[in-house]
Amino acid sequence: MTDKIWIFKNKKLKESAVNETAQKHHISRTIATILLNRGIKDEEISAHLKKSMSGIINPTLMLDMDKAVERINTAIQKNEKIAVYGDYDVDGITSTALLYEFLSSLDADVEYYIPDRKGEGYGINIMAVNKLVKKHIKLMITVDCGITAIGEVEFAKLQGMDVIITDHHTCKDRLPTAAAAILNPKRDDCEYPFDALAGVGVAFKLILALAMSHGMNTNEVFSRYVDIATLGTIADVVPLLGENRIIVDKGLKLMQIPRRKGLHAIMEVAGILGKTVTASTIAFAIAPRLNAAGRLGTATTAVELLLTDDENRAREIALSLNEENKERQATEKQIFDEAAAMIAKDVNFSKKKVIVLAHENWHQGVIGIVASRLCDMYYKPCILISHSNGIGKGSGRSIRSFNLFDALSHCEKHLTDFGGHAVAAGLNINMSDIDAFTAEINKYADSTLTDQDMIPTVEIDCPLSERSVTLENAKALSNLEPFGMGCEKPVFALSAAQIANIAAIGADSKHLRLRISKNNCLINCIGFGMGEFASSLKCGDLINLAFQMDINSYQGYDSVQLLIKDIKPSK
């Protein structure tokens, strides 16, 4: 059994509010509870459920959008060379492909550049600027990066190159004001009403604004590029609310039969072609393969995959990315094993609230994934640093109670650079400062994290009776899709159910299969990665389950099954 804390969100709701919402919007009390639990206000519920195009905000409301559109149109009219400067993750890859393809459709003289993760690192760098200057680039447009590149933008301007920044990362106190325009809805002075766009979302808004300036049909432009925008939005784990929800909903529908040869190829290689495409499909089947290009090789191949109209070339790239993803998984396992061994040897580990591990020549493209796994395993913020010649580059992941960006800001004097979000961030550090940094961030964590914060939680929408676990209700929940951050798949609790059957299944008995019984209702359950529970359970035990309702389709027959999130003994 686990020691996770179960938090029932519905306890914060008034029964009258749930009943009123259910009646007003003609939905069940359970659906009303779920929506209210997620902080979706009464006036937002209709739009949340309908996912209508009317919810797409006018892109010209974003600060500096007029400046960006004017400068780009001037470059096109003067036939100036334009470079789209991207990033090597899926958000950056899709942003690059989207903007490059659209500018090409306007007959712009455009190319794209993505820095090498190992050789150059994240964001704008002086070496890359010099390369672009030598190619006579007059306008550089960043996507998914640039908001902290003050010195680099000033350098570019001195070389006669204008820079337009499109980014969505958290802004520091100073902005790169030498830029011709800065598009970032997180700017304090930006009044754009939705600040949770992914990097590709900001790039998407830019092409829609450009389309408006050229008198184009923006609905057609939206439909043409929304599949790419959906990939980056899901992969970057931004809240699937507001505009993001509409983008992803429309994009997933179009991806059921992918029109892009690259998407068709990567879906075929991943074994999901012809199957229902969901946000989870993108996150666990497509995104890792696209990410593999930037992690172990060059991200430009993934951009080419999204852009190519050559079926043979698309399949060639897709197969290559699939192999790189396998190599990434092997590298990830090696780093994970080494990191776990370092933790096992640390006699003071239990006293530290933040995990900071450094190792020479760990692959920089993989340490973020391993940090995420360690963060989940130990429920502590985790930062892994790969170093060479005294210089370290790190990637961190955090728990929900610890804002990693704020923590790094507090420790800024020990870092040469950093950036990111509350739950994920990157940093550069001189290894001579590693001990001081480790001590400082743990001191900060001691002052901000309580013992309660360090215990993992399971957030539950509401208790559910066994009579409510039906195929009809499971199908009704699907109306709330797409699920993702901020609109998570609902979790319910069932109490005092008796175990009727138990088995550890799958390779190495990795998964748990249960059949439970309550008041003559028999319910099938599956717990992925929970096979070890089988040894501590026995038939006849009374248990409480935290679960998600799922539809299991087998040989044309649909049935409801529970996806187990946690198990506790019933008192």
Coordinates of C-alpha atoms in Angstrom, one line a residue:
M1 CA 0.0 0.0 0.0
T2 CA 1.1 3.6 -0.6
D3 CA 1.3 6.6 1.8
K4 CA -0.1 9.0 -0.8
I5 CA -2.5 11.6 0.5
W6 CA -5.9 11.5 -1.2
I7 CA -7.3 15.0 -1.7
F8 CA -11.0 15.1 -2.5
K9 CA -11.5 18.3 -4.6
N10 CA -15.3 18.2 -4.3
K11 CA -15.1 19.0 -0.6
K12 CA -14.4 22.6 -1.6
L13 CA -17.6 22.8 -3.5
K14 CA -21.1 23.7 -2.3
E15 CA -23.8 21.3 -3.2
S16 CA -26.0 24.2 -4.3
A17 CA -23.3 25.4 -6.8
V18 CA -23.0 21.9 -8.3
N19 CA -26.7 21.5 -8.6
E20 CA -27.1 24.9 -10.2
T21 CA -24.3 24.3 -12.7
A22 CA -25.7 20.9 -13.7
Q23 CA -29.2 22.3 -14.2
K24 CA -28.1 25.4 -16.1
H25 CA -25.9 23.6 -18.6
H26 CA -27.9 20.4 -18.8
I27 CA -25.1 18.2 -17.6
S28 CA -24.8 15.5 -14.8
R29 CA -23.8 16.5 -11.3
T30 CA -20.6 14.4 -11.8
I31 CA -19.7 16.4 -14.9
A32 CA -20.5 19.7 -13.2
T33 CA -18.3 18.7 -10.2
I34 CA -15.4 17.9 -12.5
L35 CA -15.7 21.2 -14.3
L36 CA -16.0 23.2 -11.1
N37 CA -13.1 21.3 -9.6
R38 CA -10.9 22.5 -12.4
G39 CA -11.7 26.1 -11.7
I40 CA -13.7 26.6 -14.9
K41 CA -16.1 29.4 -14.2
D42 CA -19.8 29.3 -14.9
E43 CA -19.5 31.7 -17.9
E44 CA -16.7 29.5 -19.3
I45 CA -18.4 26.2 -19.1
S46 CA -20.3 26.4 -22.4
A47 CA -17.2 27.4 -24.3
H48 CA -15.2 24.7 -22.6
L49 CA -17.7 22.0 -23.7
K50 CA -18.3 23.4 -27.2
K51 CA -14.7 24.1 -28.2
S52 CA -16.0 26.6 -30.8
M53 CA -13.8 28.6 -33.1
S54 CA -15.4 31.7 -31.6
G55 CA -13.0 31.2 -28.7
I56 CA -9.9 31.9 -30.8
I57 CA -8.7 35.4 -29.8
N58 CA -7.8 38.1 -32.3
P59 CA -4.0 37.8 -32.6
T60 CA -3.6 41.5 -33.0
L61 CA -4.4 41.9 -29.3
M62 CA -1.0 40.5 -28.5
L63 CA 1.5 43.3 -27.6
D64 CA 4.0 44.1 -30.4
M65 CA 2.0 42.0 -33.0
D66 CA 1.6 45.0 -35.2
K67 CA 5.4 45.7 -35.1
A68 CA 6.1 42.0 -35.9
V69 CA 3.7 41.9 -38.8
E70 CA 5.0 45.2 -40.3
R71 CA 8.6 44.2 -40.1
I72 CA 8.0 40.7 -41.6
N73 CA 6.0 42.2 -44.5
T74 CA 8.7 44.7 -45.1
A75 CA 11.3 41.9 -45.3
I76 CA 9.1 40.0 -47.8
Q77 CA 8.5 43.1 -50.0
K78 CA 12.3 43.9 -50.0
N79 CA 13.2 40.3 -50.6
E80 CA 15.4 40.3 -47.4
K81 CA 16.7 37.0 -46.2
I82 CA 14.8 35.7 -43.1
A83 CA 15.8 33.0 -40.7
V84 CA 13.4 31.2 -38.4
Y85 CA 15.5 30.4 -35.2
G86 CA 14.0 27.5 -33.3
D87 CA 14.6 25.0 -30.5
Y88 CA 15.3 21.3 -30.5
D89 CA 12.2 20.0 -28.6
V90 CA 8.8 19.3 -30.1
D91 CA 7.5 22.7 -29.3
G92 CA 10.5 24.3 -31.0
I93 CA 10.4 21.9 -33.9
T94 CA 6.7 22.4 -34.7
S95 CA 7.1 26.2 -34.2
T96 CA 9.9 26.2 -36.8
A97 CA 8.1 24.1 -39.3
L98 CA 4.8 26.0 -39.0
L99 CA 6.4 29.5 -39.4
Y100 CA 8.8 28.4 -42.1
E101 CA 6.1 26.8 -44.2
F102 CA 3.8 29.8 -43.9
L103 CA 6.4 32.3 -44.8
S104 CA 7.4 30.2 -47.8
S105 CA 3.8 30.3 -48.9
L106 CA 4.1 34.1 -49.0
D107 CA 7.2 33.8 -51.2
A108 CA 9.5 35.0 -48.5
D109 CA 13.3 34.2 -48.8
V110 CA 13.3 32.1 -45.7
E111 CA 15.4 29.4 -44.1
Y112 CA 15.4 27.8 -40.6
Y113 CA 18.1 27.3 -38.0
I114 CA 18.0 25.1 -34.9
P115 CA 21.0 25.1 -32.6
D116 CA 22.7 21.8 -31.7
R117 CA 21.7 20.7 -28.2
K118 CA 25.2 19.5 -27.2
G119 CA 27.4 22.0 -29.1
E120 CA 25.3 25.2 -28.7
G121 CA 22.6 24.5 -26.1
Y122 CA 19.2 26.2 -25.7
G123 CA 18.3 29.5 -27.2
I124 CA 20.2 32.2 -29.2
N125 CA 24.0 32.0 -29.1
I126 CA 26.6 34.3 -30.6
M127 CA 28.1 31.6 -32.8
A128 CA 24.8 31.0 -34.5
V129 CA 24.2 34.8 -34.9
N130 CA 27.6 35.1 -36.7
K131 CA 26.7 32.1 -39.0
L132 CA 23.4 33.8 -40.0
V133 CA 25.1 37.2 -40.5
K134 CA 27.6 35.6 -42.9
K135 CA 24.6 34.3 -44.8
H136 CA 23.3 37.9 -45.1
I137 CA 20.2 37.2 -42.9
K138 CA 18.5 40.6 -42.3
L139 CA 15.6 39.4 -40.1
M140 CA 15.8 36.6 -37.5
I141 CA 12.5 35.4 -36.0
T142 CA 12.9 33.2 -32.9
V143 CA 10.3 30.6 -31.9
D144 CA 10.0 29.0 -28.5
C145 CA 13.1 30.9 -27.3
G146 CA 14.8 34.3 -27.0
I147 CA 13.0 36.0 -24.1
T148 CA 16.1 36.0 -21.9
A149 CA 18.7 36.6 -24.8
I150 CA 19.4 40.3 -24.0
G151 CA 23.1 40.3 -25.0
E152 CA 22.6 38.1 -28.0
V153 CA 19.8 40.3 -29.5
E154 CA 21.9 43.4 -28.9
F155 CA 24.8 41.7 -30.7
A156 CA 22.6 40.8 -33.6
K157 CA 21.4 44.3 -33.9
L158 CA 25.0 45.6 -34.0
Q159 CA 25.6 43.2 -36.9
G160 CA 22.7 44.8 -38.9
M161 CA 20.2 42.0 -38.1
D162 CA 16.8 42.7 -36.8
V163 CA 15.3 40.2 -34.3
I164 CA 11.6 39.4 -33.7
I165 CA 11.1 37.2 -30.6
T166 CA 8.2 34.8 -30.2
D167 CA 8.3 32.9 -27.0
H168 CA 6.2 31.7 -24.1
H169 CA 8.7 31.1 -21.3
T170 CA 8.6 33.1 -18.1
C171 CA 10.1 36.6 -18.5
K172 CA 12.8 37.9 -16.2
D173 CA 12.9 41.5 -14.9
R174 CA 14.7 42.7 -18.1
L175 CA 13.6 42.0 -21.6
P176 CA 15.7 42.0 -24.8
T177 CA 14.5 45.5 -25.8
A178 CA 16.9 45.7 -28.7
A179 CA 14.4 43.3 -30.5
A180 CA 12.2 44.8 -33.2
A181 CA 9.2 43.1 -31.5
I182 CA 8.7 40.7 -28.6
L183 CA 5.7 38.4 -28.7
N184 CA 5.1 36.7 -25.4
P185 CA 1.7 36.7 -23.7
K186 CA 3.6 36.3 -20.3
R187 CA 5.0 39.8 -20.5
D188 CA 3.7 41.9 -17.6
D189 CA 2.7 44.7 -20.0
C190 CA 0.9 42.4 -22.4
E191 CA -2.9 42.4 -22.1
Y192 CA -3.5 39.4 -24.3
P193 CA -6.3 37.6 -22.4
F194 CA -4.7 34.1 -22.5
D195 CA -1.1 33.6 -21.4
A196 CA -0.8 29.8 -21.4
L197 CA 0.0 29.3 -25.1
A198 CA 2.8 27.0 -26.0
G199 CA 5.7 28.4 -28.1
V200 CA 4.0 27.0 -31.2
G201 CA 0.8 28.7 -30.1
V202 CA 2.5 32.1 -30.2
A203 CA 4.0 31.3 -33.6
F204 CA 0.5 30.2 -34.7
K205 CA -1.0 33.5 -33.7
L206 CA 1.7 35.3 -35.6
I207 CA 0.9 33.5 -38.9
L208 CA -2.8 34.2 -38.3
A209 CA -2.0 37.9 -37.9
L210 CA 0.1 37.8 -41.0
A211 CA -2.7 36.1 -42.9
M212 CA -5.1 38.9 -41.8
S213 CA -2.7 41.5 -43.1
H214 CA -2.6 39.8 -46.5
G215 CA -6.4 39.5 -46.7
M216 CA -6.3 35.7 -46.4
N217 CA -9.1 33.5 -45.1
T218 CA -7.9 32.9 -41.5
N219 CA -10.2 29.9 -41.0
E220 CA -8.4 28.2 -43.9
V221 CA -5.0 29.1 -42.6
F222 CA -6.1 27.8 -39.1
S223 CA -7.1 24.5 -40.6
R224 CA -4.0 24.1 -42.6
Y225 CA -1.6 24.5 -39.7
V226 CA -3.6 23.4 -36.6
D227 CA -2.2 19.9 -36.8
I228 CA 1.4 21.1 -36.3
A229 CA 0.2 23.5 -33.6
T230 CA -1.5 20.6 -31.8
L231 CA 1.7 18.5 -31.7
G232 CA 3.7 21.2 -30.0
T233 CA 0.9 22.3 -27.7
I234 CA 0.4 18.7 -26.3
A235 CA 4.2 17.9 -26.2
D236 CA 5.0 21.1 -24.2
V237 CA 2.4 20.1 -21.5
V238 CA 0.7 23.5 -21.4
P239 CA -2.8 23.7 -19.9
L240 CA -5.5 22.4 -22.3
L241 CA -7.8 25.3 -21.5
G242 CA -8.9 28.3 -23.5
E243 CA -7.3 28.6 -26.9
N244 CA -5.1 25.6 -26.4
R245 CA -8.2 23.4 -25.9
I246 CA -9.7 24.6 -29.2
I247 CA -6.4 24.2 -31.1
V248 CA -5.9 20.6 -29.8
D249 CA -9.5 19.6 -30.3
K250 CA -9.5 20.7 -34.0
G251 CA -6.0 19.4 -34.6
L252 CA -6.8 15.9 -33.2
K253 CA -9.8 15.6 -35.4
L254 CA -7.7 16.4 -38.5
M255 CA -5.0 14.0 -37.5
Q256 CA -7.4 11.0 -37.5
I257 CA -6.6 10.9 -41.2
P258 CA -3.3 12.8 -41.4
R259 CA -2.8 14.8 -44.6
R260 CA 0.9 15.5 -44.1
K261 CA 3.1 12.7 -45.4
G262 CA 5.5 13.1 -42.5
L263 CA 2.7 12.7 -39.9
H264 CA 1.3 9.7 -41.8
A265 CA 4.8 8.1 -41.8
I266 CA 5.6 8.6 -38.1
M267 CA 2.2 7.4 -37.1
E268 CA 2.6 4.3 -39.2
V269 CA 6.0 3.6 -37.7
A270 CA 4.6 4.1 -34.2
G271 CA 1.9 1.6 -34.9
I272 CA -1.0 4.0 -34.4
L273 CA -2.1 4.7 -37.9
G274 CA -5.8 4.0 -38.2
K275 CA -6.3 4.1 -34.5
T276 CA -8.1 6.9 -32.6
V277 CA -5.6 9.8 -32.0
T278 CA -5.9 11.4 -28.6
A279 CA -3.7 13.8 -26.6
S280 CA -2.1 10.7 -25.0
T281 CA -1.3 9.3 -28.4
I282 CA 0.6 12.4 -29.2
A283 CA 2.4 12.6 -25.8
F284 CA 3.5 8.9 -25.7
A285 CA 3.8 7.8 -29.3
I286 CA 4.6 10.7 -31.6
A287 CA 6.3 13.3 -29.4
P288 CA 9.1 11.0 -28.1
R289 CA 10.0 10.1 -31.7
L290 CA 10.1 13.7 -32.8
N291 CA 12.0 14.6 -29.7
A292 CA 14.6 11.9 -30.4
A293 CA 16.0 13.9 -33.3
G294 CA 16.9 16.9 -31.0
R295 CA 18.0 14.7 -28.1
L296 CA 20.6 12.4 -29.9
G297 CA 20.9 13.9 -33.4
T298 CA 19.9 17.0 -35.2
A299 CA 16.4 18.4 -34.8
T300 CA 16.3 19.6 -38.4
T301 CA 15.4 16.1 -39.5
A302 CA 12.2 16.3 -37.5
V303 CA 11.4 19.7 -39.1
E304 CA 12.0 18.1 -42.5
L305 CA 9.7 15.3 -41.6
L306 CA 6.8 17.7 -41.0
L307 CA 7.6 19.7 -44.1
T308 CA 8.3 17.0 -46.7
D309 CA 5.9 16.2 -49.5
D310 CA 8.0 13.1 -50.5
E311 CA 6.4 9.9 -49.3
N312 CA 9.6 7.9 -49.5
R313 CA 11.7 10.6 -47.7
A314 CA 9.0 10.8 -45.0
R315 CA 9.2 7.1 -44.3
E316 CA 13.0 7.2 -44.3
I317 CA 13.1 9.9 -41.7
A318 CA 10.3 8.3 -39.6
L319 CA 12.2 5.0 -39.5
S320 CA 15.4 6.8 -38.6
L321 CA 13.6 8.7 -35.8
N322 CA 12.2 5.4 -34.5
E323 CA 15.7 4.0 -34.2
E324 CA 17.0 7.1 -32.5
N325 CA 14.1 6.8 -30.0
K326 CA 15.2 3.3 -29.2
E327 CA 18.8 4.5 -28.7
R328 CA 17.4 7.3 -26.5
Q329 CA 15.6 4.8 -24.3
A330 CA 18.8 2.8 -23.8
T331 CA 20.8 6.0 -23.0
E332 CA 18.0 7.0 -20.6
K333 CA 18.2 3.7 -18.7
Q334 CA 22.0 3.9 -18.4
I335 CA 21.8 7.5 -16.9
F336 CA 18.9 6.5 -14.7
D337 CA 20.8 3.5 -13.2
E338 CA 23.9 5.7 -12.6
A339 CA 21.8 8.5 -10.9
A340 CA 20.0 5.9 -8.8
A341 CA 23.3 4.5 -7.7
M342 CA 24.5 8.0 -6.7
I343 CA 21.4 8.5 -4.6
A344 CA 21.8 5.1 -2.9
K345 CA 25.4 6.1 -1.8
D346 CA 24.3 9.5 -0.4
V347 CA 24.0 9.0 3.3
N348 CA 22.4 12.5 3.6
F349 CA 19.8 12.0 0.9
S350 CA 16.9 11.8 3.2
K351 CA 17.7 15.3 4.6
K352 CA 17.8 17.0 1.2
K353 CA 14.6 18.3 -0.3
V354 CA 16.1 18.9 -3.8
I355 CA 18.0 16.3 -5.7
V356 CA 21.1 17.7 -7.5
L357 CA 23.3 15.2 -9.3
A358 CA 26.2 15.9 -11.7
H359 CA 28.1 13.5 -13.9
E360 CA 30.7 14.0 -16.6
N361 CA 29.3 13.6 -20.1
W362 CA 25.8 12.5 -19.3
H363 CA 23.9 13.0 -22.5
Q364 CA 22.3 16.5 -22.3
G365 CA 19.4 15.4 -24.5
V366 CA 18.2 12.8 -22.0
I367 CA 18.9 14.2 -18.5
G368 CA 15.6 16.0 -18.5
I369 CA 13.6 12.8 -19.0
V370 CA 15.6 11.1 -16.2
A371 CA 15.1 14.1 -13.9
S372 CA 11.4 13.7 -14.4
R373 CA 11.5 10.0 -13.6
L374 CA 13.5 10.6 -10.4
C375 CA 11.2 13.5 -9.4
D376 CA 8.2 11.1 -9.7
M377 CA 10.0 8.2 -7.9
Y378 CA 11.3 10.2 -4.9
Y379 CA 8.7 13.0 -5.0
K380 CA 11.5 15.6 -4.8
P381 CA 12.5 18.4 -7.2
C382 CA 15.4 17.0 -9.3
I383 CA 18.1 18.6 -11.3
L384 CA 20.6 16.6 -13.3
I385 CA 23.8 18.3 -14.6
S386 CA 26.0 17.0 -17.4
H387 CA 29.5 18.6 -17.3
S388 CA 32.6 18.8 -19.4
N389 CA 35.8 20.9 -18.9
G390 CA 34.4 22.5 -15.8
I391 CA 31.1 23.7 -17.5
G392 CA 27.8 22.1 -16.5
K393 CA 24.5 22.1 -18.3
G394 CA 21.5 21.0 -16.3
S395 CA 17.8 20.1 -16.7
G396 CA 15.3 20.1 -13.8
R397 CA 11.8 18.9 -13.0
S398 CA 9.8 19.8 -9.9
I399 CA 6.8 18.8 -7.8
R400 CA 3.7 20.8 -7.7
S401 CA 4.5 22.7 -4.5
F402 CA 7.9 23.9 -5.6
N403 CA 8.3 26.6 -8.3
L404 CA 11.6 25.7 -9.9
F405 CA 11.9 28.9 -11.9
D406 CA 11.6 30.9 -8.7
A407 CA 14.1 28.7 -6.9
L408 CA 16.7 29.2 -9.7
S409 CA 16.0 32.9 -9.6
H410 CA 16.8 32.8 -5.9
C411 CA 20.1 31.0 -6.6
E412 CA 21.0 33.1 -9.7
K413 CA 24.4 34.2 -8.3
H414 CA 25.6 30.6 -8.6
L415 CA 24.4 30.2 -12.2
T416 CA 25.7 31.5 -15.6
D417 CA 22.2 31.2 -17.1
F418 CA 18.8 29.7 -16.5
G419 CA 15.2 29.7 -17.8
G420 CA 12.0 27.7 -18.0
H421 CA 8.8 27.3 -16.0
A422 CA 7.5 26.4 -12.6
V423 CA 7.9 22.7 -13.1
A424 CA 10.6 22.4 -15.7
A425 CA 13.8 24.5 -16.3
G426 CA 17.3 24.4 -17.7
L427 CA 20.5 26.0 -16.3
N428 CA 24.2 26.5 -17.0
I429 CA 26.7 26.5 -14.2
N430 CA 30.4 26.5 -13.6
M431 CA 31.2 23.3 -11.8
S432 CA 33.2 25.2 -9.2
D433 CA 29.9 26.6 -8.0
I434 CA 28.0 23.2 -7.8
D435 CA 28.4 22.7 -4.1
A436 CA 27.3 26.2 -3.3
F437 CA 24.3 25.9 -5.6
T438 CA 23.3 22.6 -4.1
A439 CA 23.4 24.0 -0.6
E440 CA 21.6 27.2 -1.6
I441 CA 18.7 25.6 -3.4
N442 CA 18.2 23.1 -0.6
K443 CA 18.2 26.0 1.9
Y444 CA 15.6 27.7 -0.2
A445 CA 13.5 24.5 -0.3
D446 CA 13.8 24.1 3.5
S447 CA 12.2 27.6 3.8
T448 CA 9.4 27.0 1.3
L449 CA 8.5 23.3 1.5
T450 CA 6.7 21.8 4.4
D451 CA 6.9 18.1 5.3
Q452 CA 3.4 17.8 4.0
D453 CA 4.5 19.2 0.6
M454 CA 6.9 16.3 0.3
I455 CA 4.3 13.6 0.5
P456 CA 2.8 12.7 -3.0
T457 CA -0.9 13.3 -3.5
V458 CA -3.7 11.8 -5.5
E459 CA -6.3 14.4 -6.4
I460 CA -9.7 12.9 -6.6
D461 CA -12.7 14.7 -8.2
C462 CA -15.3 12.9 -6.0
P463 CA -16.4 9.5 -4.7
L464 CA -18.4 7.4 -7.1
S465 CA -20.7 4.5 -6.3
E466 CA -20.3 1.1 -7.9
R467 CA -23.7 1.7 -9.7
S468 CA -22.2 4.7 -11.5
V469 CA -19.3 2.7 -13.0
T470 CA -21.1 2.1 -16.3
L471 CA -20.2 2.2 -20.0
E472 CA -22.7 5.0 -20.5
N473 CA -21.0 7.2 -17.9
A474 CA -17.6 6.4 -19.2
K475 CA -18.7 7.5 -22.7
A476 CA -20.2 10.7 -21.2
L477 CA -16.8 11.6 -19.7
S478 CA -15.3 11.4 -23.1
N479 CA -17.2 14.6 -23.9
L480 CA -14.7 16.4 -21.7
E481 CA -11.8 15.6 -23.9
P482 CA -9.2 16.5 -24.9
F483 CA -7.6 15.8 -21.5
G484 CA -4.3 17.3 -20.4
M485 CA -2.7 19.7 -18.0
G486 CA -5.4 21.9 -16.4
C487 CA -8.1 19.6 -17.8
E488 CA -6.9 16.3 -16.4
K489 CA -8.8 13.1 -16.9
P490 CA -11.2 12.8 -13.9
V491 CA -10.1 10.6 -11.0
F492 CA -12.8 9.0 -8.7
A493 CA -12.8 7.0 -5.5
L494 CA -14.6 3.8 -4.7
S495 CA -14.6 2.6 -1.1
A496 CA -14.9 -0.8 0.5
A497 CA -14.7 -3.0 -2.6
Q498 CA -13.8 -6.6 -2.2
I499 CA -11.1 -8.3 -4.3
A500 CA -12.6 -11.2 -6.2
N501 CA -9.6 -12.0 -8.4
I502 CA -6.0 -10.8 -8.6
A503 CA -3.1 -11.3 -10.9
A504 CA 0.2 -9.8 -11.9
I505 CA 0.4 -9.8 -15.7
G506 CA 2.6 -8.7 -18.5
A507 CA 6.4 -8.9 -19.0
D508 CA 8.1 -9.4 -15.6
S509 CA 4.6 -9.3 -14.0
K510 CA 4.8 -5.6 -14.3
H511 CA 1.1 -4.8 -14.3
L512 CA -1.8 -5.5 -11.9
R513 CA -5.2 -6.9 -12.9
L514 CA -8.0 -7.0 -10.4
R515 CA -11.7 -7.9 -10.4
I516 CA -13.5 -6.3 -7.6
S517 CA -17.0 -6.8 -6.2
K518 CA -19.4 -4.6 -4.4
N519 CA -23.2 -5.0 -3.9
N520 CA -23.2 -7.7 -6.7
C521 CA -21.4 -5.4 -9.1
L522 CA -18.3 -7.0 -10.7
I523 CA -15.8 -4.5 -12.1
N524 CA -12.6 -5.1 -14.0
C525 CA -9.5 -3.0 -13.1
I526 CA -6.0 -2.6 -14.5
G527 CA -3.0 -1.0 -12.7
F528 CA -0.2 -0.3 -15.2
G529 CA 3.2 -0.6 -13.5
M530 CA 1.6 -1.7 -10.3
G531 CA 2.4 -5.4 -10.4
E532 CA 4.2 -5.3 -7.1
F533 CA 0.9 -4.7 -5.4
A534 CA -0.1 -8.3 -6.1
S535 CA 2.1 -9.6 -3.4
S536 CA 0.5 -7.5 -0.7
L537 CA -3.1 -8.2 -1.7
K538 CA -5.3 -11.3 -1.5
C539 CA -8.8 -12.3 -2.6
G540 CA -11.4 -11.2 -0.1
D541 CA -9.5 -8.0 1.0
L542 CA -11.6 -4.8 1.2
I543 CA -9.9 -1.9 -0.5
N544 CA -10.4 1.7 -1.5
L545 CA -9.6 2.5 -5.1
A546 CA -8.6 5.8 -6.7
F547 CA -9.3 5.3 -10.4
Q548 CA -10.1 6.7 -13.9
M549 CA -12.9 5.2 -15.9
D550 CA -11.9 3.8 -19.2
I551 CA -13.5 2.0 -22.2
N552 CA -11.9 -1.3 -23.1
S553 CA -12.6 -2.3 -26.7
Y554 CA -12.0 -6.0 -27.6
Q555 CA -13.2 -7.8 -30.7
G556 CA -15.8 -5.2 -31.3
Y557 CA -17.2 -5.3 -27.8
D558 CA -16.9 -2.3 -25.5
S559 CA -16.8 -2.6 -21.7
V560 CA -15.9 -0.3 -18.8
Q561 CA -12.7 -0.9 -16.9
L562 CA -11.0 1.1 -14.1
L563 CA -7.5 2.4 -14.5
I564 CA -6.1 2.2 -11.0
K565 CA -4.2 5.3 -9.7
D566 CA -3.8 4.2 -6.1
I567 CA -5.0 1.5 -3.6
K568 CA -5.5 1.7 0.1
P569 CA -6.9 -0.8 2.6
S570 CA -10.4 -0.1 3.6
K571 CA -10.8 0.5 7.3

